[in-house]
Amino acid sequence: MTITDPTTTTTSALDAARAELRGRLLADGVLIDLGSPGLYGRTGVFERVYTAVDAAAVRSQADLDAEVLRFPPVEPLAAFERTDYIASFPDLAASISGFTGDDRTHRALLAARERGERWETFLEPADLMLTPAVCHPVYGLIGDTVPEGGRAFDIVGDSFRREPSLDPMRLQAFHMHEFVHVGTPESAKAHRDGRIPGMRALLESFGLAIDVVPANDPFFGRVGQILARNQVEQSLKYEFVSPVYGPDHDPTAISSANLHEDHFGTAFGLRTADGEVAHSACLAFGLERITIALFAAHGTDPDRWTSDVRAALAL
Amino acid sequence: MTITDPTTTTTSALDAARAELRGRLLADGVLIDLGSPGLYGRTGVFERVYTAVDAAAVRSQADLDAEVLRFPPVEPLAAFERTDYIASFPDLAASISGFTGDDRTHRALLAARERGERWETFLEPADLMLTPAVCHPVYGLIGDTVPEGGRAFDIVGDSFRREPSLDPMRLQAFHMHEFVHVGTPESAKAHRDGRIPGMRALLESFGLAIDVVPANDPFFGRVGQILARNQVEQSLKYEFVSPVYGPDHDPTAISSANLHEDHFGTAFGLRTADGEVAHSACLAFGLERITIALFAAHGTDPDRWTSDVRAALAL
């Protein structure tokens, strides 16, 4: 999920609006500063709204009868490699290193640390990556062939993207609840397009102003600019955006609906019942972004939100 | 949490028992192999039991009226450093690296990858660590002084420890639900000791055979052996162990009750109302370990568990 670039306003005015919201969330005890931009502790009031948002998202997709899958926040390097993420989003990727040395190497590490030097150089890559997109692990688990009618998955998990920011809408560690369909080109497109109106209605029922707009992922570098343009031209990604920072600033994405076409089907060797390369699509609820958008729109005390909003969230 | 060393049986018999349970959990669709030892996908039936275990743990500590805090799976290096974890458990630690280069460096990374070389060397330490213990972040957030009566925290989050294993009771990424008290030496000890009988009764109500035994953390190296011995002699750590692999093998820890004495109070500069160094204690429910112990004890279909067990879990 990307925040649309702030082209209509000066950066400093937008930064001020972001700082104001961040300050309010911290002062009112919704989030806790952990000392690294985009990493927060979450209090009881945050968890209460977050849990309600997640439950409402699940209820809204209950007719899918999707298979439930949950994944840890890390994935094996081999799985990460199959997605080609490091080619498209190197700046967002995060690899994990561990210590494999003996007592003597450990003493050398501690001595370096004592001298104020970086000791991470004593660690070795551990063949693990932080998972950047919660639907990544699923494609490697499907097997070669998806049955007629395709398969639907209900996935929620940790995403990590290395983009430190003081914008409370841009976290380094966050959760997406994704509803993935793998099937034919037609069924994938139907999954994506057919569910956009319902997703929009759900988010609007939370008292949020919503627009659905074509968007692109933040591909890296000059080649990435071409990929991003293609993604918009082919209408592969739609974002549900909300004017979190008011009418003077571009709205912020809080959810998305994505058509991957054969991207994952090709990468993971997935076929449909009739032998064609499988297509996939995904509805992604940005749980923290929706939650924070609610606090921004309605204030930091959910007990004072309107009865309509509380009813929609079963709060 | 540590598995007690298997001293009473040969390693190969225990390994066979572990492989049998792992195979059964995979074959019956409870867990999904992600291709890295100790990392699993979790299916709907796992989530159903896991959620019930967590809810039961929360109900059992409701009288604490604890402050709810949730944390991301990563923590800033500065916070990690204050716990001295890298001195005691270097082999379990996991640091995070990110890519900070430009287009040209990215092309060099991709070229190295194309040649089959490791490309992680193009990444730089990102001043972040995977959180090894979910209560770590809380101590930095308390401020200088805890009020009279102390403070209680309800924390659940991701733990990561770099110890790949084919034992399904030993995951690399797992969750602990911890109930932490920070206060005086007396109140910390009362929190720990006073709640052990109730925790034991709760776990026994799940139909698990439970013993409560003195234990130690897996401190690293030769110095660590001394620390581990001290920990046992001073009765700082108790584990709730269950014979997951049958009576012929040592039981496995599924929860723990820990007295930190002034360890975190000193490291984080915490004082009680009367100016003494604060003490802390923690009850830790190992959510995945309890869940898997349930599948091991009662089979992989919760609908066939006894009505007593299902009632205790509100399943």
Tab-separated table of C-alpha atoms in Angstrom, chain A residues 32-36 39-44 47 68-77 79-103 106-107 109-110 113 118-121 123 125-130 137 141 158 160 162 172-173 175 220-223, chain B residues 32-36 39-44 47 68-77 79-103 106-107 109-110 113 118-121 123 125-130 137 141 158 160 162 172-173 175 220-223:
chain	number	residue	atom	x	y	z
A	32	ILE	CA	3.472	4.870	22.435
A	33	ASP	CA	6.711	6.123	20.897
A	34	LEU	CA	9.303	3.337	20.844
A	35	GLY	CA	12.134	5.607	19.717
A	36	SER	CA	12.263	4.526	16.069
A	39	LEU	CA	7.431	1.740	15.359
A	40	TYR	CA	4.865	2.157	18.118
A	41	GLY	CA	3.569	0.434	21.184
A	42	ARG	CA	-0.205	0.104	21.130
A	43	THR	CA	-2.445	0.641	24.128
A	44	GLY	CA	-5.769	-0.863	25.127
A	47	GLU	CA	-6.333	-2.606	20.434
A	68	VAL	CA	-7.703	-19.533	7.162
A	69	LEU	CA	-3.898	-19.251	7.078
A	70	ARG	CA	-1.605	-17.425	9.469
A	71	PHE	CA	2.125	-16.898	9.054
A	72	PRO	CA	5.015	-15.785	11.254
A	73	PRO	CA	6.571	-12.326	10.667
A	74	VAL	CA	9.591	-13.924	8.970
A	75	GLU	CA	9.804	-16.071	5.873
A	76	PRO	CA	12.579	-18.299	4.507
A	77	LEU	CA	14.891	-16.565	2.021
A	79	ALA	CA	10.366	-18.255	-0.500
A	80	PHE	CA	11.206	-14.541	-0.568
A	81	GLU	CA	13.418	-15.065	-3.621
A	82	ARG	CA	10.597	-16.569	-5.652
A	83	THR	CA	8.632	-13.320	-5.429
A	84	ASP	CA	11.454	-11.234	-6.958
A	85	TYR	CA	10.787	-8.612	-4.258
A	86	ILE	CA	14.468	-7.625	-4.009
A	87	ALA	CA	14.413	-6.598	-7.682
A	88	SER	CA	11.353	-4.360	-7.310
A	89	PHE	CA	11.500	-3.084	-3.708
A	90	PRO	CA	15.090	-3.422	-2.402
A	91	ASP	CA	14.757	-0.328	-0.217
A	92	LEU	CA	11.801	-1.850	1.673
A	93	ALA	CA	13.318	-5.308	2.197
A	94	ALA	CA	14.763	-6.470	5.527
A	95	SER	CA	17.046	-9.449	6.013
A	96	ILE	CA	17.846	-11.208	9.276
A	97	SER	CA	21.248	-12.116	10.668
A	98	GLY	CA	22.164	-14.357	13.577
A	99	PHE	CA	25.229	-15.200	15.633
A	100	THR	CA	26.786	-18.590	14.873
A	101	GLY	CA	30.158	-18.142	16.590
A	102	ASP	CA	31.731	-19.763	19.641
A	103	ASP	CA	32.681	-18.459	23.088
A	106	HIS	CA	31.369	-13.908	21.451
A	107	ARG	CA	34.086	-12.353	23.629
A	109	LEU	CA	31.813	-9.255	19.844
A	110	LEU	CA	31.387	-8.026	23.403
A	113	ARG	CA	30.546	-3.485	21.720
A	118	ARG	CA	28.956	-1.961	15.773
A	119	TRP	CA	28.812	-5.609	16.745
A	120	GLU	CA	26.314	-6.685	14.061
A	121	THR	CA	29.321	-7.427	11.816
A	123	LEU	CA	26.492	-11.881	12.776
A	125	PRO	CA	22.842	-13.857	7.235
A	126	ALA	CA	20.318	-16.362	8.583
A	127	ASP	CA	18.448	-17.212	5.344
A	128	LEU	CA	15.386	-15.412	6.669
A	129	MET	CA	13.640	-12.211	5.617
A	130	LEU	CA	10.974	-10.171	7.351
A	137	PRO	CA	3.896	-17.282	1.770
A	141	LEU	CA	1.813	-23.799	-0.382
A	158	ASP	CA	2.768	-9.016	10.028
A	160	PHE	CA	7.537	-5.204	7.579
A	162	ARG	CA	11.873	-0.532	5.892
A	172	GLN	CA	7.471	-0.034	9.499
A	173	ALA	CA	5.660	-2.990	11.085
A	175	HIS	CA	-0.762	-5.924	9.654
A	220	PHE	CA	12.405	1.212	-6.856
A	221	GLY	CA	14.579	3.221	-9.219
A	222	ARG	CA	14.312	4.199	-12.874
A	223	VAL	CA	13.147	0.793	-14.105
B	32	ILE	CA	2.142	-26.174	7.332
B	33	ASP	CA	5.844	-26.638	6.654
B	34	LEU	CA	7.370	-23.383	5.383
B	35	GLY	CA	10.721	-24.950	4.508
B	36	SER	CA	12.696	-23.618	7.482
B	39	LEU	CA	8.707	-21.843	11.031
B	40	TYR	CA	5.173	-22.954	10.237
B	41	GLY	CA	2.035	-21.737	8.584
B	42	ARG	CA	-0.998	-22.179	10.837
B	43	THR	CA	-4.384	-23.356	9.641
B	44	GLY	CA	-7.900	-22.627	10.840
B	47	GLU	CA	-5.992	-20.731	15.103
B	68	VAL	CA	-2.880	-3.594	27.802
B	69	LEU	CA	0.237	-3.103	25.671
B	70	ARG	CA	1.062	-4.575	22.291
B	71	PHE	CA	4.345	-4.307	20.442
B	72	PRO	CA	5.601	-4.946	16.911
B	73	PRO	CA	7.868	-7.958	16.269
B	74	VAL	CA	10.902	-5.681	16.012
B	75	GLU	CA	12.431	-3.327	18.555
B	76	PRO	CA	14.957	-0.494	18.233
B	77	LEU	CA	18.570	-1.559	18.800
B	79	ALA	CA	16.087	-0.668	23.570
B	80	PHE	CA	17.549	-4.118	22.896
B	81	GLU	CA	20.947	-2.968	24.151
B	82	ARG	CA	19.574	-1.944	27.530
B	83	THR	CA	18.551	-5.534	28.257
B	84	ASP	CA	22.087	-6.887	27.752
B	85	TYR	CA	20.545	-9.763	25.764
B	86	ILE	CA	23.514	-9.978	23.364
B	87	ALA	CA	25.787	-10.759	26.318
B	88	SER	CA	23.615	-13.589	27.627
B	89	PHE	CA	21.920	-15.047	24.527
B	90	PRO	CA	23.931	-14.064	21.417
B	91	ASP	CA	23.049	-17.308	19.625
B	92	LEU	CA	19.305	-16.548	19.887
B	93	ALA	CA	19.507	-12.892	18.818
B	94	ALA	CA	18.502	-11.687	15.352
B	95	SER	CA	19.430	-8.347	13.832
B	96	ILE	CA	17.832	-6.669	10.830
B	97	SER	CA	19.538	-5.189	7.799
B	98	GLY	CA	18.147	-3.005	5.033
B	99	PHE	CA	19.219	-1.675	1.654
B	100	THR	CA	20.196	1.993	1.595
B	101	GLY	CA	21.962	2.143	-1.794
B	102	ASP	CA	21.120	3.855	-5.064
B	103	ASP	CA	20.160	2.555	-8.506
B	106	HIS	CA	20.983	-2.045	-6.701
B	107	ARG	CA	22.194	-3.182	-10.144
B	109	LEU	CA	23.212	-6.402	-5.954
B	110	LEU	CA	21.078	-7.927	-8.697
B	113	ARG	CA	22.302	-12.417	-7.135
B	118	ARG	CA	24.782	-13.856	-1.505
B	119	TRP	CA	23.364	-10.380	-1.967
B	120	GLU	CA	22.705	-9.675	1.741
B	121	THR	CA	26.230	-8.205	1.885
B	123	LEU	CA	22.535	-4.484	3.051
B	125	PRO	CA	22.431	-2.925	9.785
B	126	ALA	CA	19.138	-1.095	10.312
B	127	ASP	CA	19.345	-0.428	14.078
B	128	LEU	CA	16.524	-2.889	14.655
B	129	MET	CA	16.400	-6.316	16.311
B	130	LEU	CA	13.698	-8.952	16.294
B	137	PRO	CA	9.866	-3.103	25.396
B	141	LEU	CA	8.127	2.985	28.766
B	158	ASP	CA	5.897	-11.952	18.750
B	160	PHE	CA	11.859	-14.532	17.762
B	162	ARG	CA	17.222	-18.115	16.327
B	172	GLN	CA	11.761	-19.713	15.899
B	173	ALA	CA	8.806	-17.308	15.840
B	175	HIS	CA	3.946	-15.646	20.900
B	220	PHE	CA	25.334	-18.847	26.283
B	221	GLY	CA	28.815	-20.239	26.824
B	222	ARG	CA	30.895	-20.996	29.899
B	223	VAL	CA	30.002	-17.837	31.793
